[in-house]
Amino acid sequence: MTAVYVEQAKVDEARLLLERIALDFAPAVFTTSFGAEDMVVLDLLGRDLRTISVATLDTGRLPQETYDVWQRAEERYARKIVPVLPRHEAVEHYIRINGVNGFYDSVAQRKECCQIRKVEPLARVLAGQRAWITGLRRTQAASRAQLAVSEWDASHSIQKFNPLADWSEAEVWAYLQSRSVPYNALHDAGYPSIGCAPCTRAIKAGEDIRAGRWWWEDPAGKECGLHVQEAASV
Ligand code: SF4
């Protein structure tokens, strides 16, 4: 990704929003999957704003590169990133019934795996929080085109903040490179969007940035259920 430039005013606006959340919505949680956007948000949080905790869904199927950047992030920001794992009984039951790679066999089985490894754990992360912060951007996917910076997430009953909603991919990379922020090494291997290892692949030039996620499914429905489009802008 060729870096361009991100205006300081845009950076300041995102940081000010995080400061406001830290003051007015504590306790709040930022969920990270260590993608490029999430590294920008983490860098904006920095070492302060401790009323905002940082959590990650460790599905048990993440690539090693994700664990590597997770460790580097904890070191750089002197923060413990809270790991949230799926319930082991549910994973064991799923594997007994569907096989260890059962998510390839049908959309229903893929969604059930995401439900067990991501959606249910996310509900535990958000329980008791007053706000949820994400690194989502509008241009990441057609399903995110209407994303607001601040919105009510009815499916989780929580105020959701997307400070990078109007950032471009180029601005994200300009930010990361200008500040030498660590990022997932898979981005340099053609992975713009990184999730679980068996469900993520590199994309070719010209392909949609989400083309490497669940590539065997219909592009229209490729979400894992974490970010449901029921939110109302505020
Ligand atoms: S992305 Fe794949 S491995 Fe990860 S939870 Fe969803 S179906 Fe399971």
PDB file of C-alpha atoms and ligand atoms in Angstrom:
ATOM      1  CA  MET A   1       0.000   0.000   0.000  1.00  0.00           C
ATOM      2  CA  THR A   2       1.387   3.370  -1.053  1.00  0.00           C
ATOM      3  CA  ALA A   3       1.164   5.869   1.742  1.00  0.00           C
ATOM      4  CA  VAL A   4      -0.230   9.293   0.991  1.00  0.00           C
ATOM      5  CA  TYR A   5      -0.973  11.704   3.760  1.00  0.00           C
ATOM      6  CA  VAL A   6      -3.484  11.989   6.568  1.00  0.00           C
ATOM      7  CA  GLU A   7      -4.387  15.466   7.750  1.00  0.00           C
ATOM      8  CA  GLN A   8      -3.426  16.221  11.324  1.00  0.00           C
ATOM      9  CA  ALA A   9      -6.911  17.641  11.880  1.00  0.00           C
ATOM     10  CA  LYS A  10      -8.389  14.248  11.056  1.00  0.00           C
ATOM     11  CA  VAL A  11      -6.005  12.529  13.463  1.00  0.00           C
ATOM     12  CA  ASP A  12      -6.819  15.074  16.175  1.00  0.00           C
ATOM     13  CA  GLU A  13     -10.537  14.579  15.644  1.00  0.00           C
ATOM     14  CA  ALA A  14     -10.243  10.819  16.145  1.00  0.00           C
ATOM     15  CA  ARG A  15      -8.084  11.242  19.247  1.00  0.00           C
ATOM     16  CA  LEU A  16     -10.489  13.832  20.722  1.00  0.00           C
ATOM     17  CA  LEU A  17     -13.368  11.447  20.203  1.00  0.00           C
ATOM     18  CA  LEU A  18     -11.485   8.748  22.118  1.00  0.00           C
ATOM     19  CA  GLU A  19     -10.758  11.225  24.916  1.00  0.00           C
ATOM     20  CA  ARG A  20     -14.459  12.094  25.104  1.00  0.00           C
ATOM     21  CA  ILE A  21     -15.420   8.424  25.243  1.00  0.00           C
ATOM     22  CA  ALA A  22     -12.856   7.818  27.993  1.00  0.00           C
ATOM     23  CA  LEU A  23     -14.429  10.598  30.055  1.00  0.00           C
ATOM     24  CA  ASP A  24     -18.127  10.271  29.273  1.00  0.00           C
ATOM     25  CA  PHE A  25     -18.645   6.590  28.499  1.00  0.00           C
ATOM     26  CA  ALA A  26     -16.385   4.731  30.912  1.00  0.00           C
ATOM     27  CA  PRO A  27     -16.099   1.826  31.090  1.00  0.00           C
ATOM     28  CA  ALA A  28     -15.623   1.430  27.360  1.00  0.00           C
ATOM     29  CA  VAL A  29     -13.929  -1.279  25.342  1.00  0.00           C
ATOM     30  CA  PHE A  30     -12.028  -1.231  22.076  1.00  0.00           C
ATOM     31  CA  THR A  31     -12.093  -4.588  20.303  1.00  0.00           C
ATOM     32  CA  THR A  32      -9.125  -5.245  18.063  1.00  0.00           C
ATOM     33  CA  SER A  33      -8.306  -7.950  15.556  1.00  0.00           C
ATOM     34  CA  PHE A  34      -4.921  -6.274  14.960  1.00  0.00           C
ATOM     35  CA  GLY A  35      -5.791  -5.272  11.387  1.00  0.00           C
ATOM     36  CA  ALA A  36      -4.309  -2.046  10.006  1.00  0.00           C
ATOM     37  CA  GLU A  37      -7.240   0.123  11.133  1.00  0.00           C
ATOM     38  CA  ASP A  38      -7.211  -1.385  14.599  1.00  0.00           C
ATOM     39  CA  MET A  39      -3.524  -0.544  14.926  1.00  0.00           C
ATOM     40  CA  VAL A  40      -4.328   3.106  14.167  1.00  0.00           C
ATOM     41  CA  VAL A  41      -6.978   3.161  16.905  1.00  0.00           C
ATOM     42  CA  LEU A  42      -4.634   1.442  19.346  1.00  0.00           C
ATOM     43  CA  ASP A  43      -1.904   3.972  18.581  1.00  0.00           C
ATOM     44  CA  LEU A  44      -4.382   6.823  19.118  1.00  0.00           C
ATOM     45  CA  LEU A  45      -5.283   5.348  22.515  1.00  0.00           C
ATOM     46  CA  GLY A  46      -1.582   5.133  23.255  1.00  0.00           C
ATOM     47  CA  ARG A  47      -0.522   4.509  26.802  1.00  0.00           C
ATOM     48  CA  ASP A  48      -3.207   6.629  28.427  1.00  0.00           C
ATOM     49  CA  LEU A  49      -7.032   6.667  28.278  1.00  0.00           C
ATOM     50  CA  ARG A  50      -7.051   3.686  30.613  1.00  0.00           C
ATOM     51  CA  THR A  51     -10.803   3.785  31.161  1.00  0.00           C
ATOM     52  CA  ILE A  52     -10.940   2.278  27.688  1.00  0.00           C
ATOM     53  CA  SER A  53      -9.890  -1.360  27.840  1.00  0.00           C
ATOM     54  CA  VAL A  54      -8.603  -3.245  24.814  1.00  0.00           C
ATOM     55  CA  ALA A  55      -9.862  -6.752  24.093  1.00  0.00           C
ATOM     56  CA  THR A  56      -9.392  -9.274  21.304  1.00  0.00           C
ATOM     57  CA  LEU A  57     -11.348 -12.354  20.300  1.00  0.00           C
ATOM     58  CA  ASP A  58      -8.865 -15.208  20.267  1.00  0.00           C
ATOM     59  CA  THR A  59     -10.834 -17.681  18.192  1.00  0.00           C
ATOM     60  CA  GLY A  60      -8.176 -20.372  18.532  1.00  0.00           C
ATOM     61  CA  ARG A  61      -7.723 -20.341  14.739  1.00  0.00           C
ATOM     62  CA  LEU A  62      -5.727 -17.118  14.309  1.00  0.00           C
ATOM     63  CA  PRO A  63      -2.560 -16.967  12.189  1.00  0.00           C
ATOM     64  CA  GLN A  64       0.776 -16.827  14.016  1.00  0.00           C
ATOM     65  CA  GLU A  65       1.388 -13.357  12.544  1.00  0.00           C
ATOM     66  CA  THR A  66      -1.607 -12.055  14.507  1.00  0.00           C
ATOM     67  CA  TYR A  67      -0.201 -13.372  17.783  1.00  0.00           C
ATOM     68  CA  ASP A  68       3.135 -11.767  16.883  1.00  0.00           C
ATOM     69  CA  VAL A  69       1.663  -8.293  16.376  1.00  0.00           C
ATOM     70  CA  TRP A  70      -0.474  -8.760  19.509  1.00  0.00           C
ATOM     71  CA  GLN A  71       2.712  -9.234  21.553  1.00  0.00           C
ATOM     72  CA  ARG A  72       4.440  -6.269  19.892  1.00  0.00           C
ATOM     73  CA  ALA A  73       1.419  -4.069  20.590  1.00  0.00           C
ATOM     74  CA  GLU A  74       1.400  -4.957  24.282  1.00  0.00           C
ATOM     75  CA  GLU A  75       5.078  -4.089  24.519  1.00  0.00           C
ATOM     76  CA  ARG A  76       4.822  -0.811  22.612  1.00  0.00           C
ATOM     77  CA  TYR A  77       1.798   0.545  24.466  1.00  0.00           C
ATOM     78  CA  ALA A  78       2.463  -1.046  27.866  1.00  0.00           C
ATOM     79  CA  ARG A  79      -1.085  -2.370  27.842  1.00  0.00           C
ATOM     80  CA  LYS A  80      -2.437  -5.827  28.522  1.00  0.00           C
ATOM     81  CA  ILE A  81      -4.830  -6.731  25.760  1.00  0.00           C
ATOM     82  CA  VAL A  82      -7.625  -8.844  27.199  1.00  0.00           C
ATOM     83  CA  PRO A  83      -7.921 -12.225  25.442  1.00  0.00           C
ATOM     84  CA  VAL A  84     -11.448 -13.533  25.073  1.00  0.00           C
ATOM     85  CA  LEU A  85     -11.700 -17.184  24.094  1.00  0.00           C
ATOM     86  CA  PRO A  86     -14.709 -19.225  22.985  1.00  0.00           C
ATOM     87  CA  ARG A  87     -16.374 -21.565  25.443  1.00  0.00           C
ATOM     88  CA  HIS A  88     -14.453 -24.800  25.124  1.00  0.00           C
ATOM     89  CA  GLU A  89     -17.547 -27.013  25.511  1.00  0.00           C
ATOM     90  CA  ALA A  90     -19.137 -25.314  22.490  1.00  0.00           C
ATOM     91  CA  VAL A  91     -15.990 -25.698  20.355  1.00  0.00           C
ATOM     92  CA  GLU A  92     -15.608 -29.343  21.331  1.00  0.00           C
ATOM     93  CA  HIS A  93     -19.249 -30.067  20.521  1.00  0.00           C
ATOM     94  CA  TYR A  94     -18.984 -28.281  17.154  1.00  0.00           C
ATOM     95  CA  ILE A  95     -15.881 -30.252  16.150  1.00  0.00           C
ATOM     96  CA  ARG A  96     -17.429 -33.569  17.227  1.00  0.00           C
ATOM     97  CA  ILE A  97     -20.512 -32.894  15.104  1.00  0.00           C
ATOM     98  CA  ASN A  98     -19.037 -31.059  12.093  1.00  0.00           C
ATOM     99  CA  GLY A  99     -15.351 -31.944  12.008  1.00  0.00           C
ATOM    100  CA  VAL A 100     -12.392 -29.729  12.699  1.00  0.00           C
ATOM    101  CA  ASN A 101     -12.809 -27.884   9.367  1.00  0.00           C
ATOM    102  CA  GLY A 102     -16.599 -28.100   9.238  1.00  0.00           C
ATOM    103  CA  PHE A 103     -16.934 -24.392   8.393  1.00  0.00           C
ATOM    104  CA  TYR A 104     -16.078 -25.170   4.761  1.00  0.00           C
ATOM    105  CA  ASP A 105     -19.042 -27.516   4.333  1.00  0.00           C
ATOM    106  CA  SER A 106     -21.934 -25.019   4.348  1.00  0.00           C
ATOM    107  CA  VAL A 107     -22.742 -21.388   5.082  1.00  0.00           C
ATOM    108  CA  ALA A 108     -24.768 -22.550   8.080  1.00  0.00           C
ATOM    109  CA  GLN A 109     -21.804 -24.418   9.540  1.00  0.00           C
ATOM    110  CA  ARG A 110     -19.507 -21.466   8.843  1.00  0.00           C
ATOM    111  CA  LYS A 111     -21.885 -19.114  10.640  1.00  0.00           C
ATOM    112  CA  GLU A 112     -22.239 -21.532  13.543  1.00  0.00           C
ATOM    113  CA  CYS A 113     -18.452 -21.593  13.918  1.00  0.00           C
ATOM    114  CA  CYS A 114     -18.334 -17.765  13.861  1.00  0.00           C
ATOM    115  CA  GLN A 115     -21.159 -17.707  16.397  1.00  0.00           C
ATOM    116  CA  ILE A 116     -19.216 -19.936  18.781  1.00  0.00           C
ATOM    117  CA  ARG A 117     -15.766 -18.455  18.280  1.00  0.00           C
ATOM    118  CA  LYS A 118     -16.640 -14.766  17.762  1.00  0.00           C
ATOM    119  CA  VAL A 119     -20.235 -13.684  18.342  1.00  0.00           C
ATOM    120  CA  GLU A 120     -20.838 -15.271  21.748  1.00  0.00           C
ATOM    121  CA  PRO A 121     -17.414 -14.176  23.070  1.00  0.00           C
ATOM    122  CA  LEU A 122     -18.082 -10.625  21.841  1.00  0.00           C
ATOM    123  CA  ALA A 123     -21.301 -10.528  23.853  1.00  0.00           C
ATOM    124  CA  ARG A 124     -19.239 -11.344  26.949  1.00  0.00           C
ATOM    125  CA  VAL A 125     -16.754  -8.573  26.092  1.00  0.00           C
ATOM    126  CA  LEU A 126     -19.503  -5.974  25.737  1.00  0.00           C
ATOM    127  CA  ALA A 127     -21.432  -6.971  28.857  1.00  0.00           C
ATOM    128  CA  GLY A 128     -21.219  -4.188  31.422  1.00  0.00           C
ATOM    129  CA  GLN A 129     -19.596  -1.706  29.034  1.00  0.00           C
ATOM    130  CA  ARG A 130     -21.090   1.679  28.180  1.00  0.00           C
ATOM    131  CA  ALA A 131     -19.431   2.020  24.780  1.00  0.00           C
ATOM    132  CA  TRP A 132     -17.827  -0.129  22.105  1.00  0.00           C
ATOM    133  CA  ILE A 133     -15.046   1.243  19.909  1.00  0.00           C
ATOM    134  CA  THR A 134     -14.095  -0.320  16.587  1.00  0.00           C
ATOM    135  CA  GLY A 135     -11.713   0.360  13.701  1.00  0.00           C
ATOM    136  CA  LEU A 136     -14.396  -0.065  11.028  1.00  0.00           C
ATOM    137  CA  ARG A 137     -14.337   2.117   7.902  1.00  0.00           C
ATOM    138  CA  ARG A 138     -17.096   2.813   5.388  1.00  0.00           C
ATOM    139  CA  THR A 139     -15.128   1.735   2.341  1.00  0.00           C
ATOM    140  CA  GLN A 140     -14.127  -1.660   3.767  1.00  0.00           C
ATOM    141  CA  ALA A 141     -17.274  -3.352   2.514  1.00  0.00           C
ATOM    142  CA  ALA A 142     -20.601  -2.567   0.869  1.00  0.00           C
ATOM    143  CA  SER A 143     -22.301  -3.532   4.129  1.00  0.00           C
ATOM    144  CA  ARG A 144     -20.370  -0.747   5.902  1.00  0.00           C
ATOM    145  CA  ALA A 145     -21.172   2.077   3.450  1.00  0.00           C
ATOM    146  CA  GLN A 146     -23.598   3.777   5.866  1.00  0.00           C
ATOM    147  CA  LEU A 147     -21.357   3.465   8.913  1.00  0.00           C
ATOM    148  CA  ALA A 148     -21.593   6.428  11.323  1.00  0.00           C
ATOM    149  CA  VAL A 149     -18.859   7.659  13.635  1.00  0.00           C
ATOM    150  CA  SER A 150     -21.296   7.272  16.519  1.00  0.00           C
ATOM    151  CA  GLU A 151     -24.275   4.940  16.386  1.00  0.00           C
ATOM    152  CA  TRP A 152     -26.574   2.924  18.605  1.00  0.00           C
ATOM    153  CA  ASP A 153     -25.944  -0.785  18.104  1.00  0.00           C
ATOM    154  CA  ALA A 154     -29.373  -2.261  18.730  1.00  0.00           C
ATOM    155  CA  SER A 155     -28.195  -5.852  18.389  1.00  0.00           C
ATOM    156  CA  HIS A 156     -25.827  -5.407  21.345  1.00  0.00           C
ATOM    157  CA  SER A 157     -27.667  -2.528  23.073  1.00  0.00           C
ATOM    158  CA  ILE A 158     -24.579  -0.375  23.287  1.00  0.00           C
ATOM    159  CA  GLN A 159     -23.280   2.924  21.932  1.00  0.00           C
ATOM    160  CA  LYS A 160     -20.763   2.133  19.223  1.00  0.00           C
ATOM    161  CA  PHE A 161     -18.020   4.457  18.049  1.00  0.00           C
ATOM    162  CA  ASN A 162     -16.131   4.081  14.775  1.00  0.00           C
ATOM    163  CA  PRO A 163     -13.531   6.869  14.881  1.00  0.00           C
ATOM    164  CA  LEU A 164     -12.057   5.911  11.502  1.00  0.00           C
ATOM    165  CA  ALA A 165     -15.411   5.667   9.693  1.00  0.00           C
ATOM    166  CA  ASP A 166     -14.456   8.275   7.095  1.00  0.00           C
ATOM    167  CA  TRP A 167     -10.771   7.361   6.749  1.00  0.00           C
ATOM    168  CA  SER A 168      -9.506   5.908   3.489  1.00  0.00           C
ATOM    169  CA  GLU A 169      -7.283   2.862   3.317  1.00  0.00           C
ATOM    170  CA  ALA A 170      -4.449   5.106   2.096  1.00  0.00           C
ATOM    171  CA  GLU A 171      -4.859   7.377   5.115  1.00  0.00           C
ATOM    172  CA  VAL A 172      -4.672   4.385   7.443  1.00  0.00           C
ATOM    173  CA  TRP A 173      -1.390   3.315   5.901  1.00  0.00           C
ATOM    174  CA  ALA A 174      -0.028   6.861   5.862  1.00  0.00           C
ATOM    175  CA  TYR A 175      -0.703   7.045   9.591  1.00  0.00           C
ATOM    176  CA  LEU A 176       0.925   3.681  10.348  1.00  0.00           C
ATOM    177  CA  GLN A 177       4.014   4.352   8.265  1.00  0.00           C
ATOM    178  CA  SER A 178       4.586   7.916   9.430  1.00  0.00           C
ATOM    179  CA  ARG A 179       4.583   6.747  13.053  1.00  0.00           C
ATOM    180  CA  SER A 180       6.270   3.356  12.575  1.00  0.00           C
ATOM    181  CA  VAL A 181       3.289   1.608  14.149  1.00  0.00           C
ATOM    182  CA  PRO A 182       3.611  -2.204  14.176  1.00  0.00           C
ATOM    183  CA  TYR A 183       1.204  -4.059  11.919  1.00  0.00           C
ATOM    184  CA  ASN A 184       0.350  -7.627  10.975  1.00  0.00           C
ATOM    185  CA  ALA A 185       3.054  -9.030   8.665  1.00  0.00           C
ATOM    186  CA  LEU A 186       0.350 -10.688   6.540  1.00  0.00           C
ATOM    187  CA  HIS A 187      -0.578  -7.271   5.141  1.00  0.00           C
ATOM    188  CA  ASP A 188       2.742  -7.342   3.251  1.00  0.00           C
ATOM    189  CA  ALA A 189       1.818 -10.755   1.816  1.00  0.00           C
ATOM    190  CA  GLY A 190      -1.393  -9.572   0.121  1.00  0.00           C
ATOM    191  CA  TYR A 191      -3.878  -9.847   2.997  1.00  0.00           C
ATOM    192  CA  PRO A 192      -5.797  -6.547   3.364  1.00  0.00           C
ATOM    193  CA  SER A 193      -8.308  -8.132   5.762  1.00  0.00           C
ATOM    194  CA  ILE A 194      -7.156 -10.712   8.299  1.00  0.00           C
ATOM    195  CA  GLY A 195      -9.288 -13.040  10.355  1.00  0.00           C
ATOM    196  CA  CYS A 196      -8.985 -16.722  11.194  1.00  0.00           C
ATOM    197  CA  ALA A 197      -6.239 -18.538   9.271  1.00  0.00           C
ATOM    198  CA  PRO A 198      -8.446 -21.130   7.538  1.00  0.00           C
ATOM    199  CA  CYS A 199     -10.935 -18.471   6.404  1.00  0.00           C
ATOM    200  CA  THR A 200      -8.531 -15.815   5.128  1.00  0.00           C
ATOM    201  CA  ARG A 201      -6.421 -15.781   1.993  1.00  0.00           C
ATOM    202  CA  ALA A 202      -4.341 -13.266   0.068  1.00  0.00           C
ATOM    203  CA  ILE A 203      -6.078 -11.363  -2.729  1.00  0.00           C
ATOM    204  CA  LYS A 204      -4.947 -10.546  -6.249  1.00  0.00           C
ATOM    205  CA  ALA A 205      -4.535  -7.031  -7.668  1.00  0.00           C
ATOM    206  CA  GLY A 206      -7.931  -5.529  -8.437  1.00  0.00           C
ATOM    207  CA  GLU A 207      -9.916  -7.820  -6.176  1.00  0.00           C
ATOM    208  CA  ASP A 208     -12.226  -6.377  -3.518  1.00  0.00           C
ATOM    209  CA  ILE A 209     -10.463  -5.944  -0.160  1.00  0.00           C
ATOM    210  CA  ARG A 210     -12.879  -8.431   1.463  1.00  0.00           C
ATOM    211  CA  ALA A 211     -12.368 -11.001  -1.308  1.00  0.00           C
ATOM    212  CA  GLY A 212      -9.937 -12.955   0.828  1.00  0.00           C
ATOM    213  CA  ARG A 213     -12.493 -13.624   3.580  1.00  0.00           C
ATOM    214  CA  TRP A 214     -14.732 -16.732   3.227  1.00  0.00           C
ATOM    215  CA  TRP A 215     -13.886 -16.605  -0.484  1.00  0.00           C
ATOM    216  CA  TRP A 216     -15.980 -19.672  -1.235  1.00  0.00           C
ATOM    217  CA  GLU A 217     -19.223 -17.891  -0.255  1.00  0.00           C
ATOM    218  CA  ASP A 218     -21.520 -15.354  -1.969  1.00  0.00           C
ATOM    219  CA  PRO A 219     -19.811 -11.932  -1.539  1.00  0.00           C
ATOM    220  CA  ALA A 220     -23.043 -10.233  -0.434  1.00  0.00           C
ATOM    221  CA  GLY A 221     -23.277 -11.967   2.925  1.00  0.00           C
ATOM    222  CA  LYS A 222     -19.678 -12.109   4.081  1.00  0.00           C
ATOM    223  CA  GLU A 223     -19.831 -10.838   7.639  1.00  0.00           C
ATOM    224  CA  CYS A 224     -19.071 -12.875  10.732  1.00  0.00           C
ATOM    225  CA  GLY A 225     -22.007 -11.514  12.729  1.00  0.00           C
ATOM    226  CA  LEU A 226     -19.997  -9.120  14.908  1.00  0.00           C
ATOM    227  CA  HIS A 227     -21.125  -5.983  13.112  1.00  0.00           C
ATOM    228  CA  VAL A 228     -24.796  -6.312  12.314  1.00  0.00           C
ATOM    229  CA  GLN A 229     -26.385  -3.510  10.277  1.00  0.00           C
ATOM    230  CA  GLU A 230     -29.090  -2.696  12.779  1.00  0.00           C
ATOM    231  CA  ALA A 231     -27.351   0.345  14.098  1.00  0.00           C
ATOM    232  CA  ALA A 232     -29.038   3.744  14.024  1.00  0.00           C
ATOM    233  CA  SER A 233     -26.905   6.837  13.525  1.00  0.00           C
ATOM    234  CA  VAL A 234     -26.925   9.424  16.261  1.00  0.00           C
TER     235      VAL A 234
HETATM  236  S1  SF4 B   1     -13.676 -17.124  10.532  1.00  0.00           S
HETATM  237 FE1  SF4 B   1     -13.684 -19.360  10.071  1.00  0.00          FE
HETATM  238  S2  SF4 B   1     -12.537 -20.414  11.738  1.00  0.00           S
HETATM  239 FE2  SF4 B   1     -12.980 -18.262  12.371  1.00  0.00          FE
HETATM  240  S3  SF4 B   1     -14.803 -18.424  13.580  1.00  0.00           S
HETATM  241 FE3  SF4 B   1     -15.515 -17.945  11.511  1.00  0.00          FE
HETATM  242  S4  SF4 B   1     -15.798 -19.946  10.447  1.00  0.00           S
HETATM  243 FE4  SF4 B   1     -14.679 -20.315  12.375  1.00  0.00          FE
END
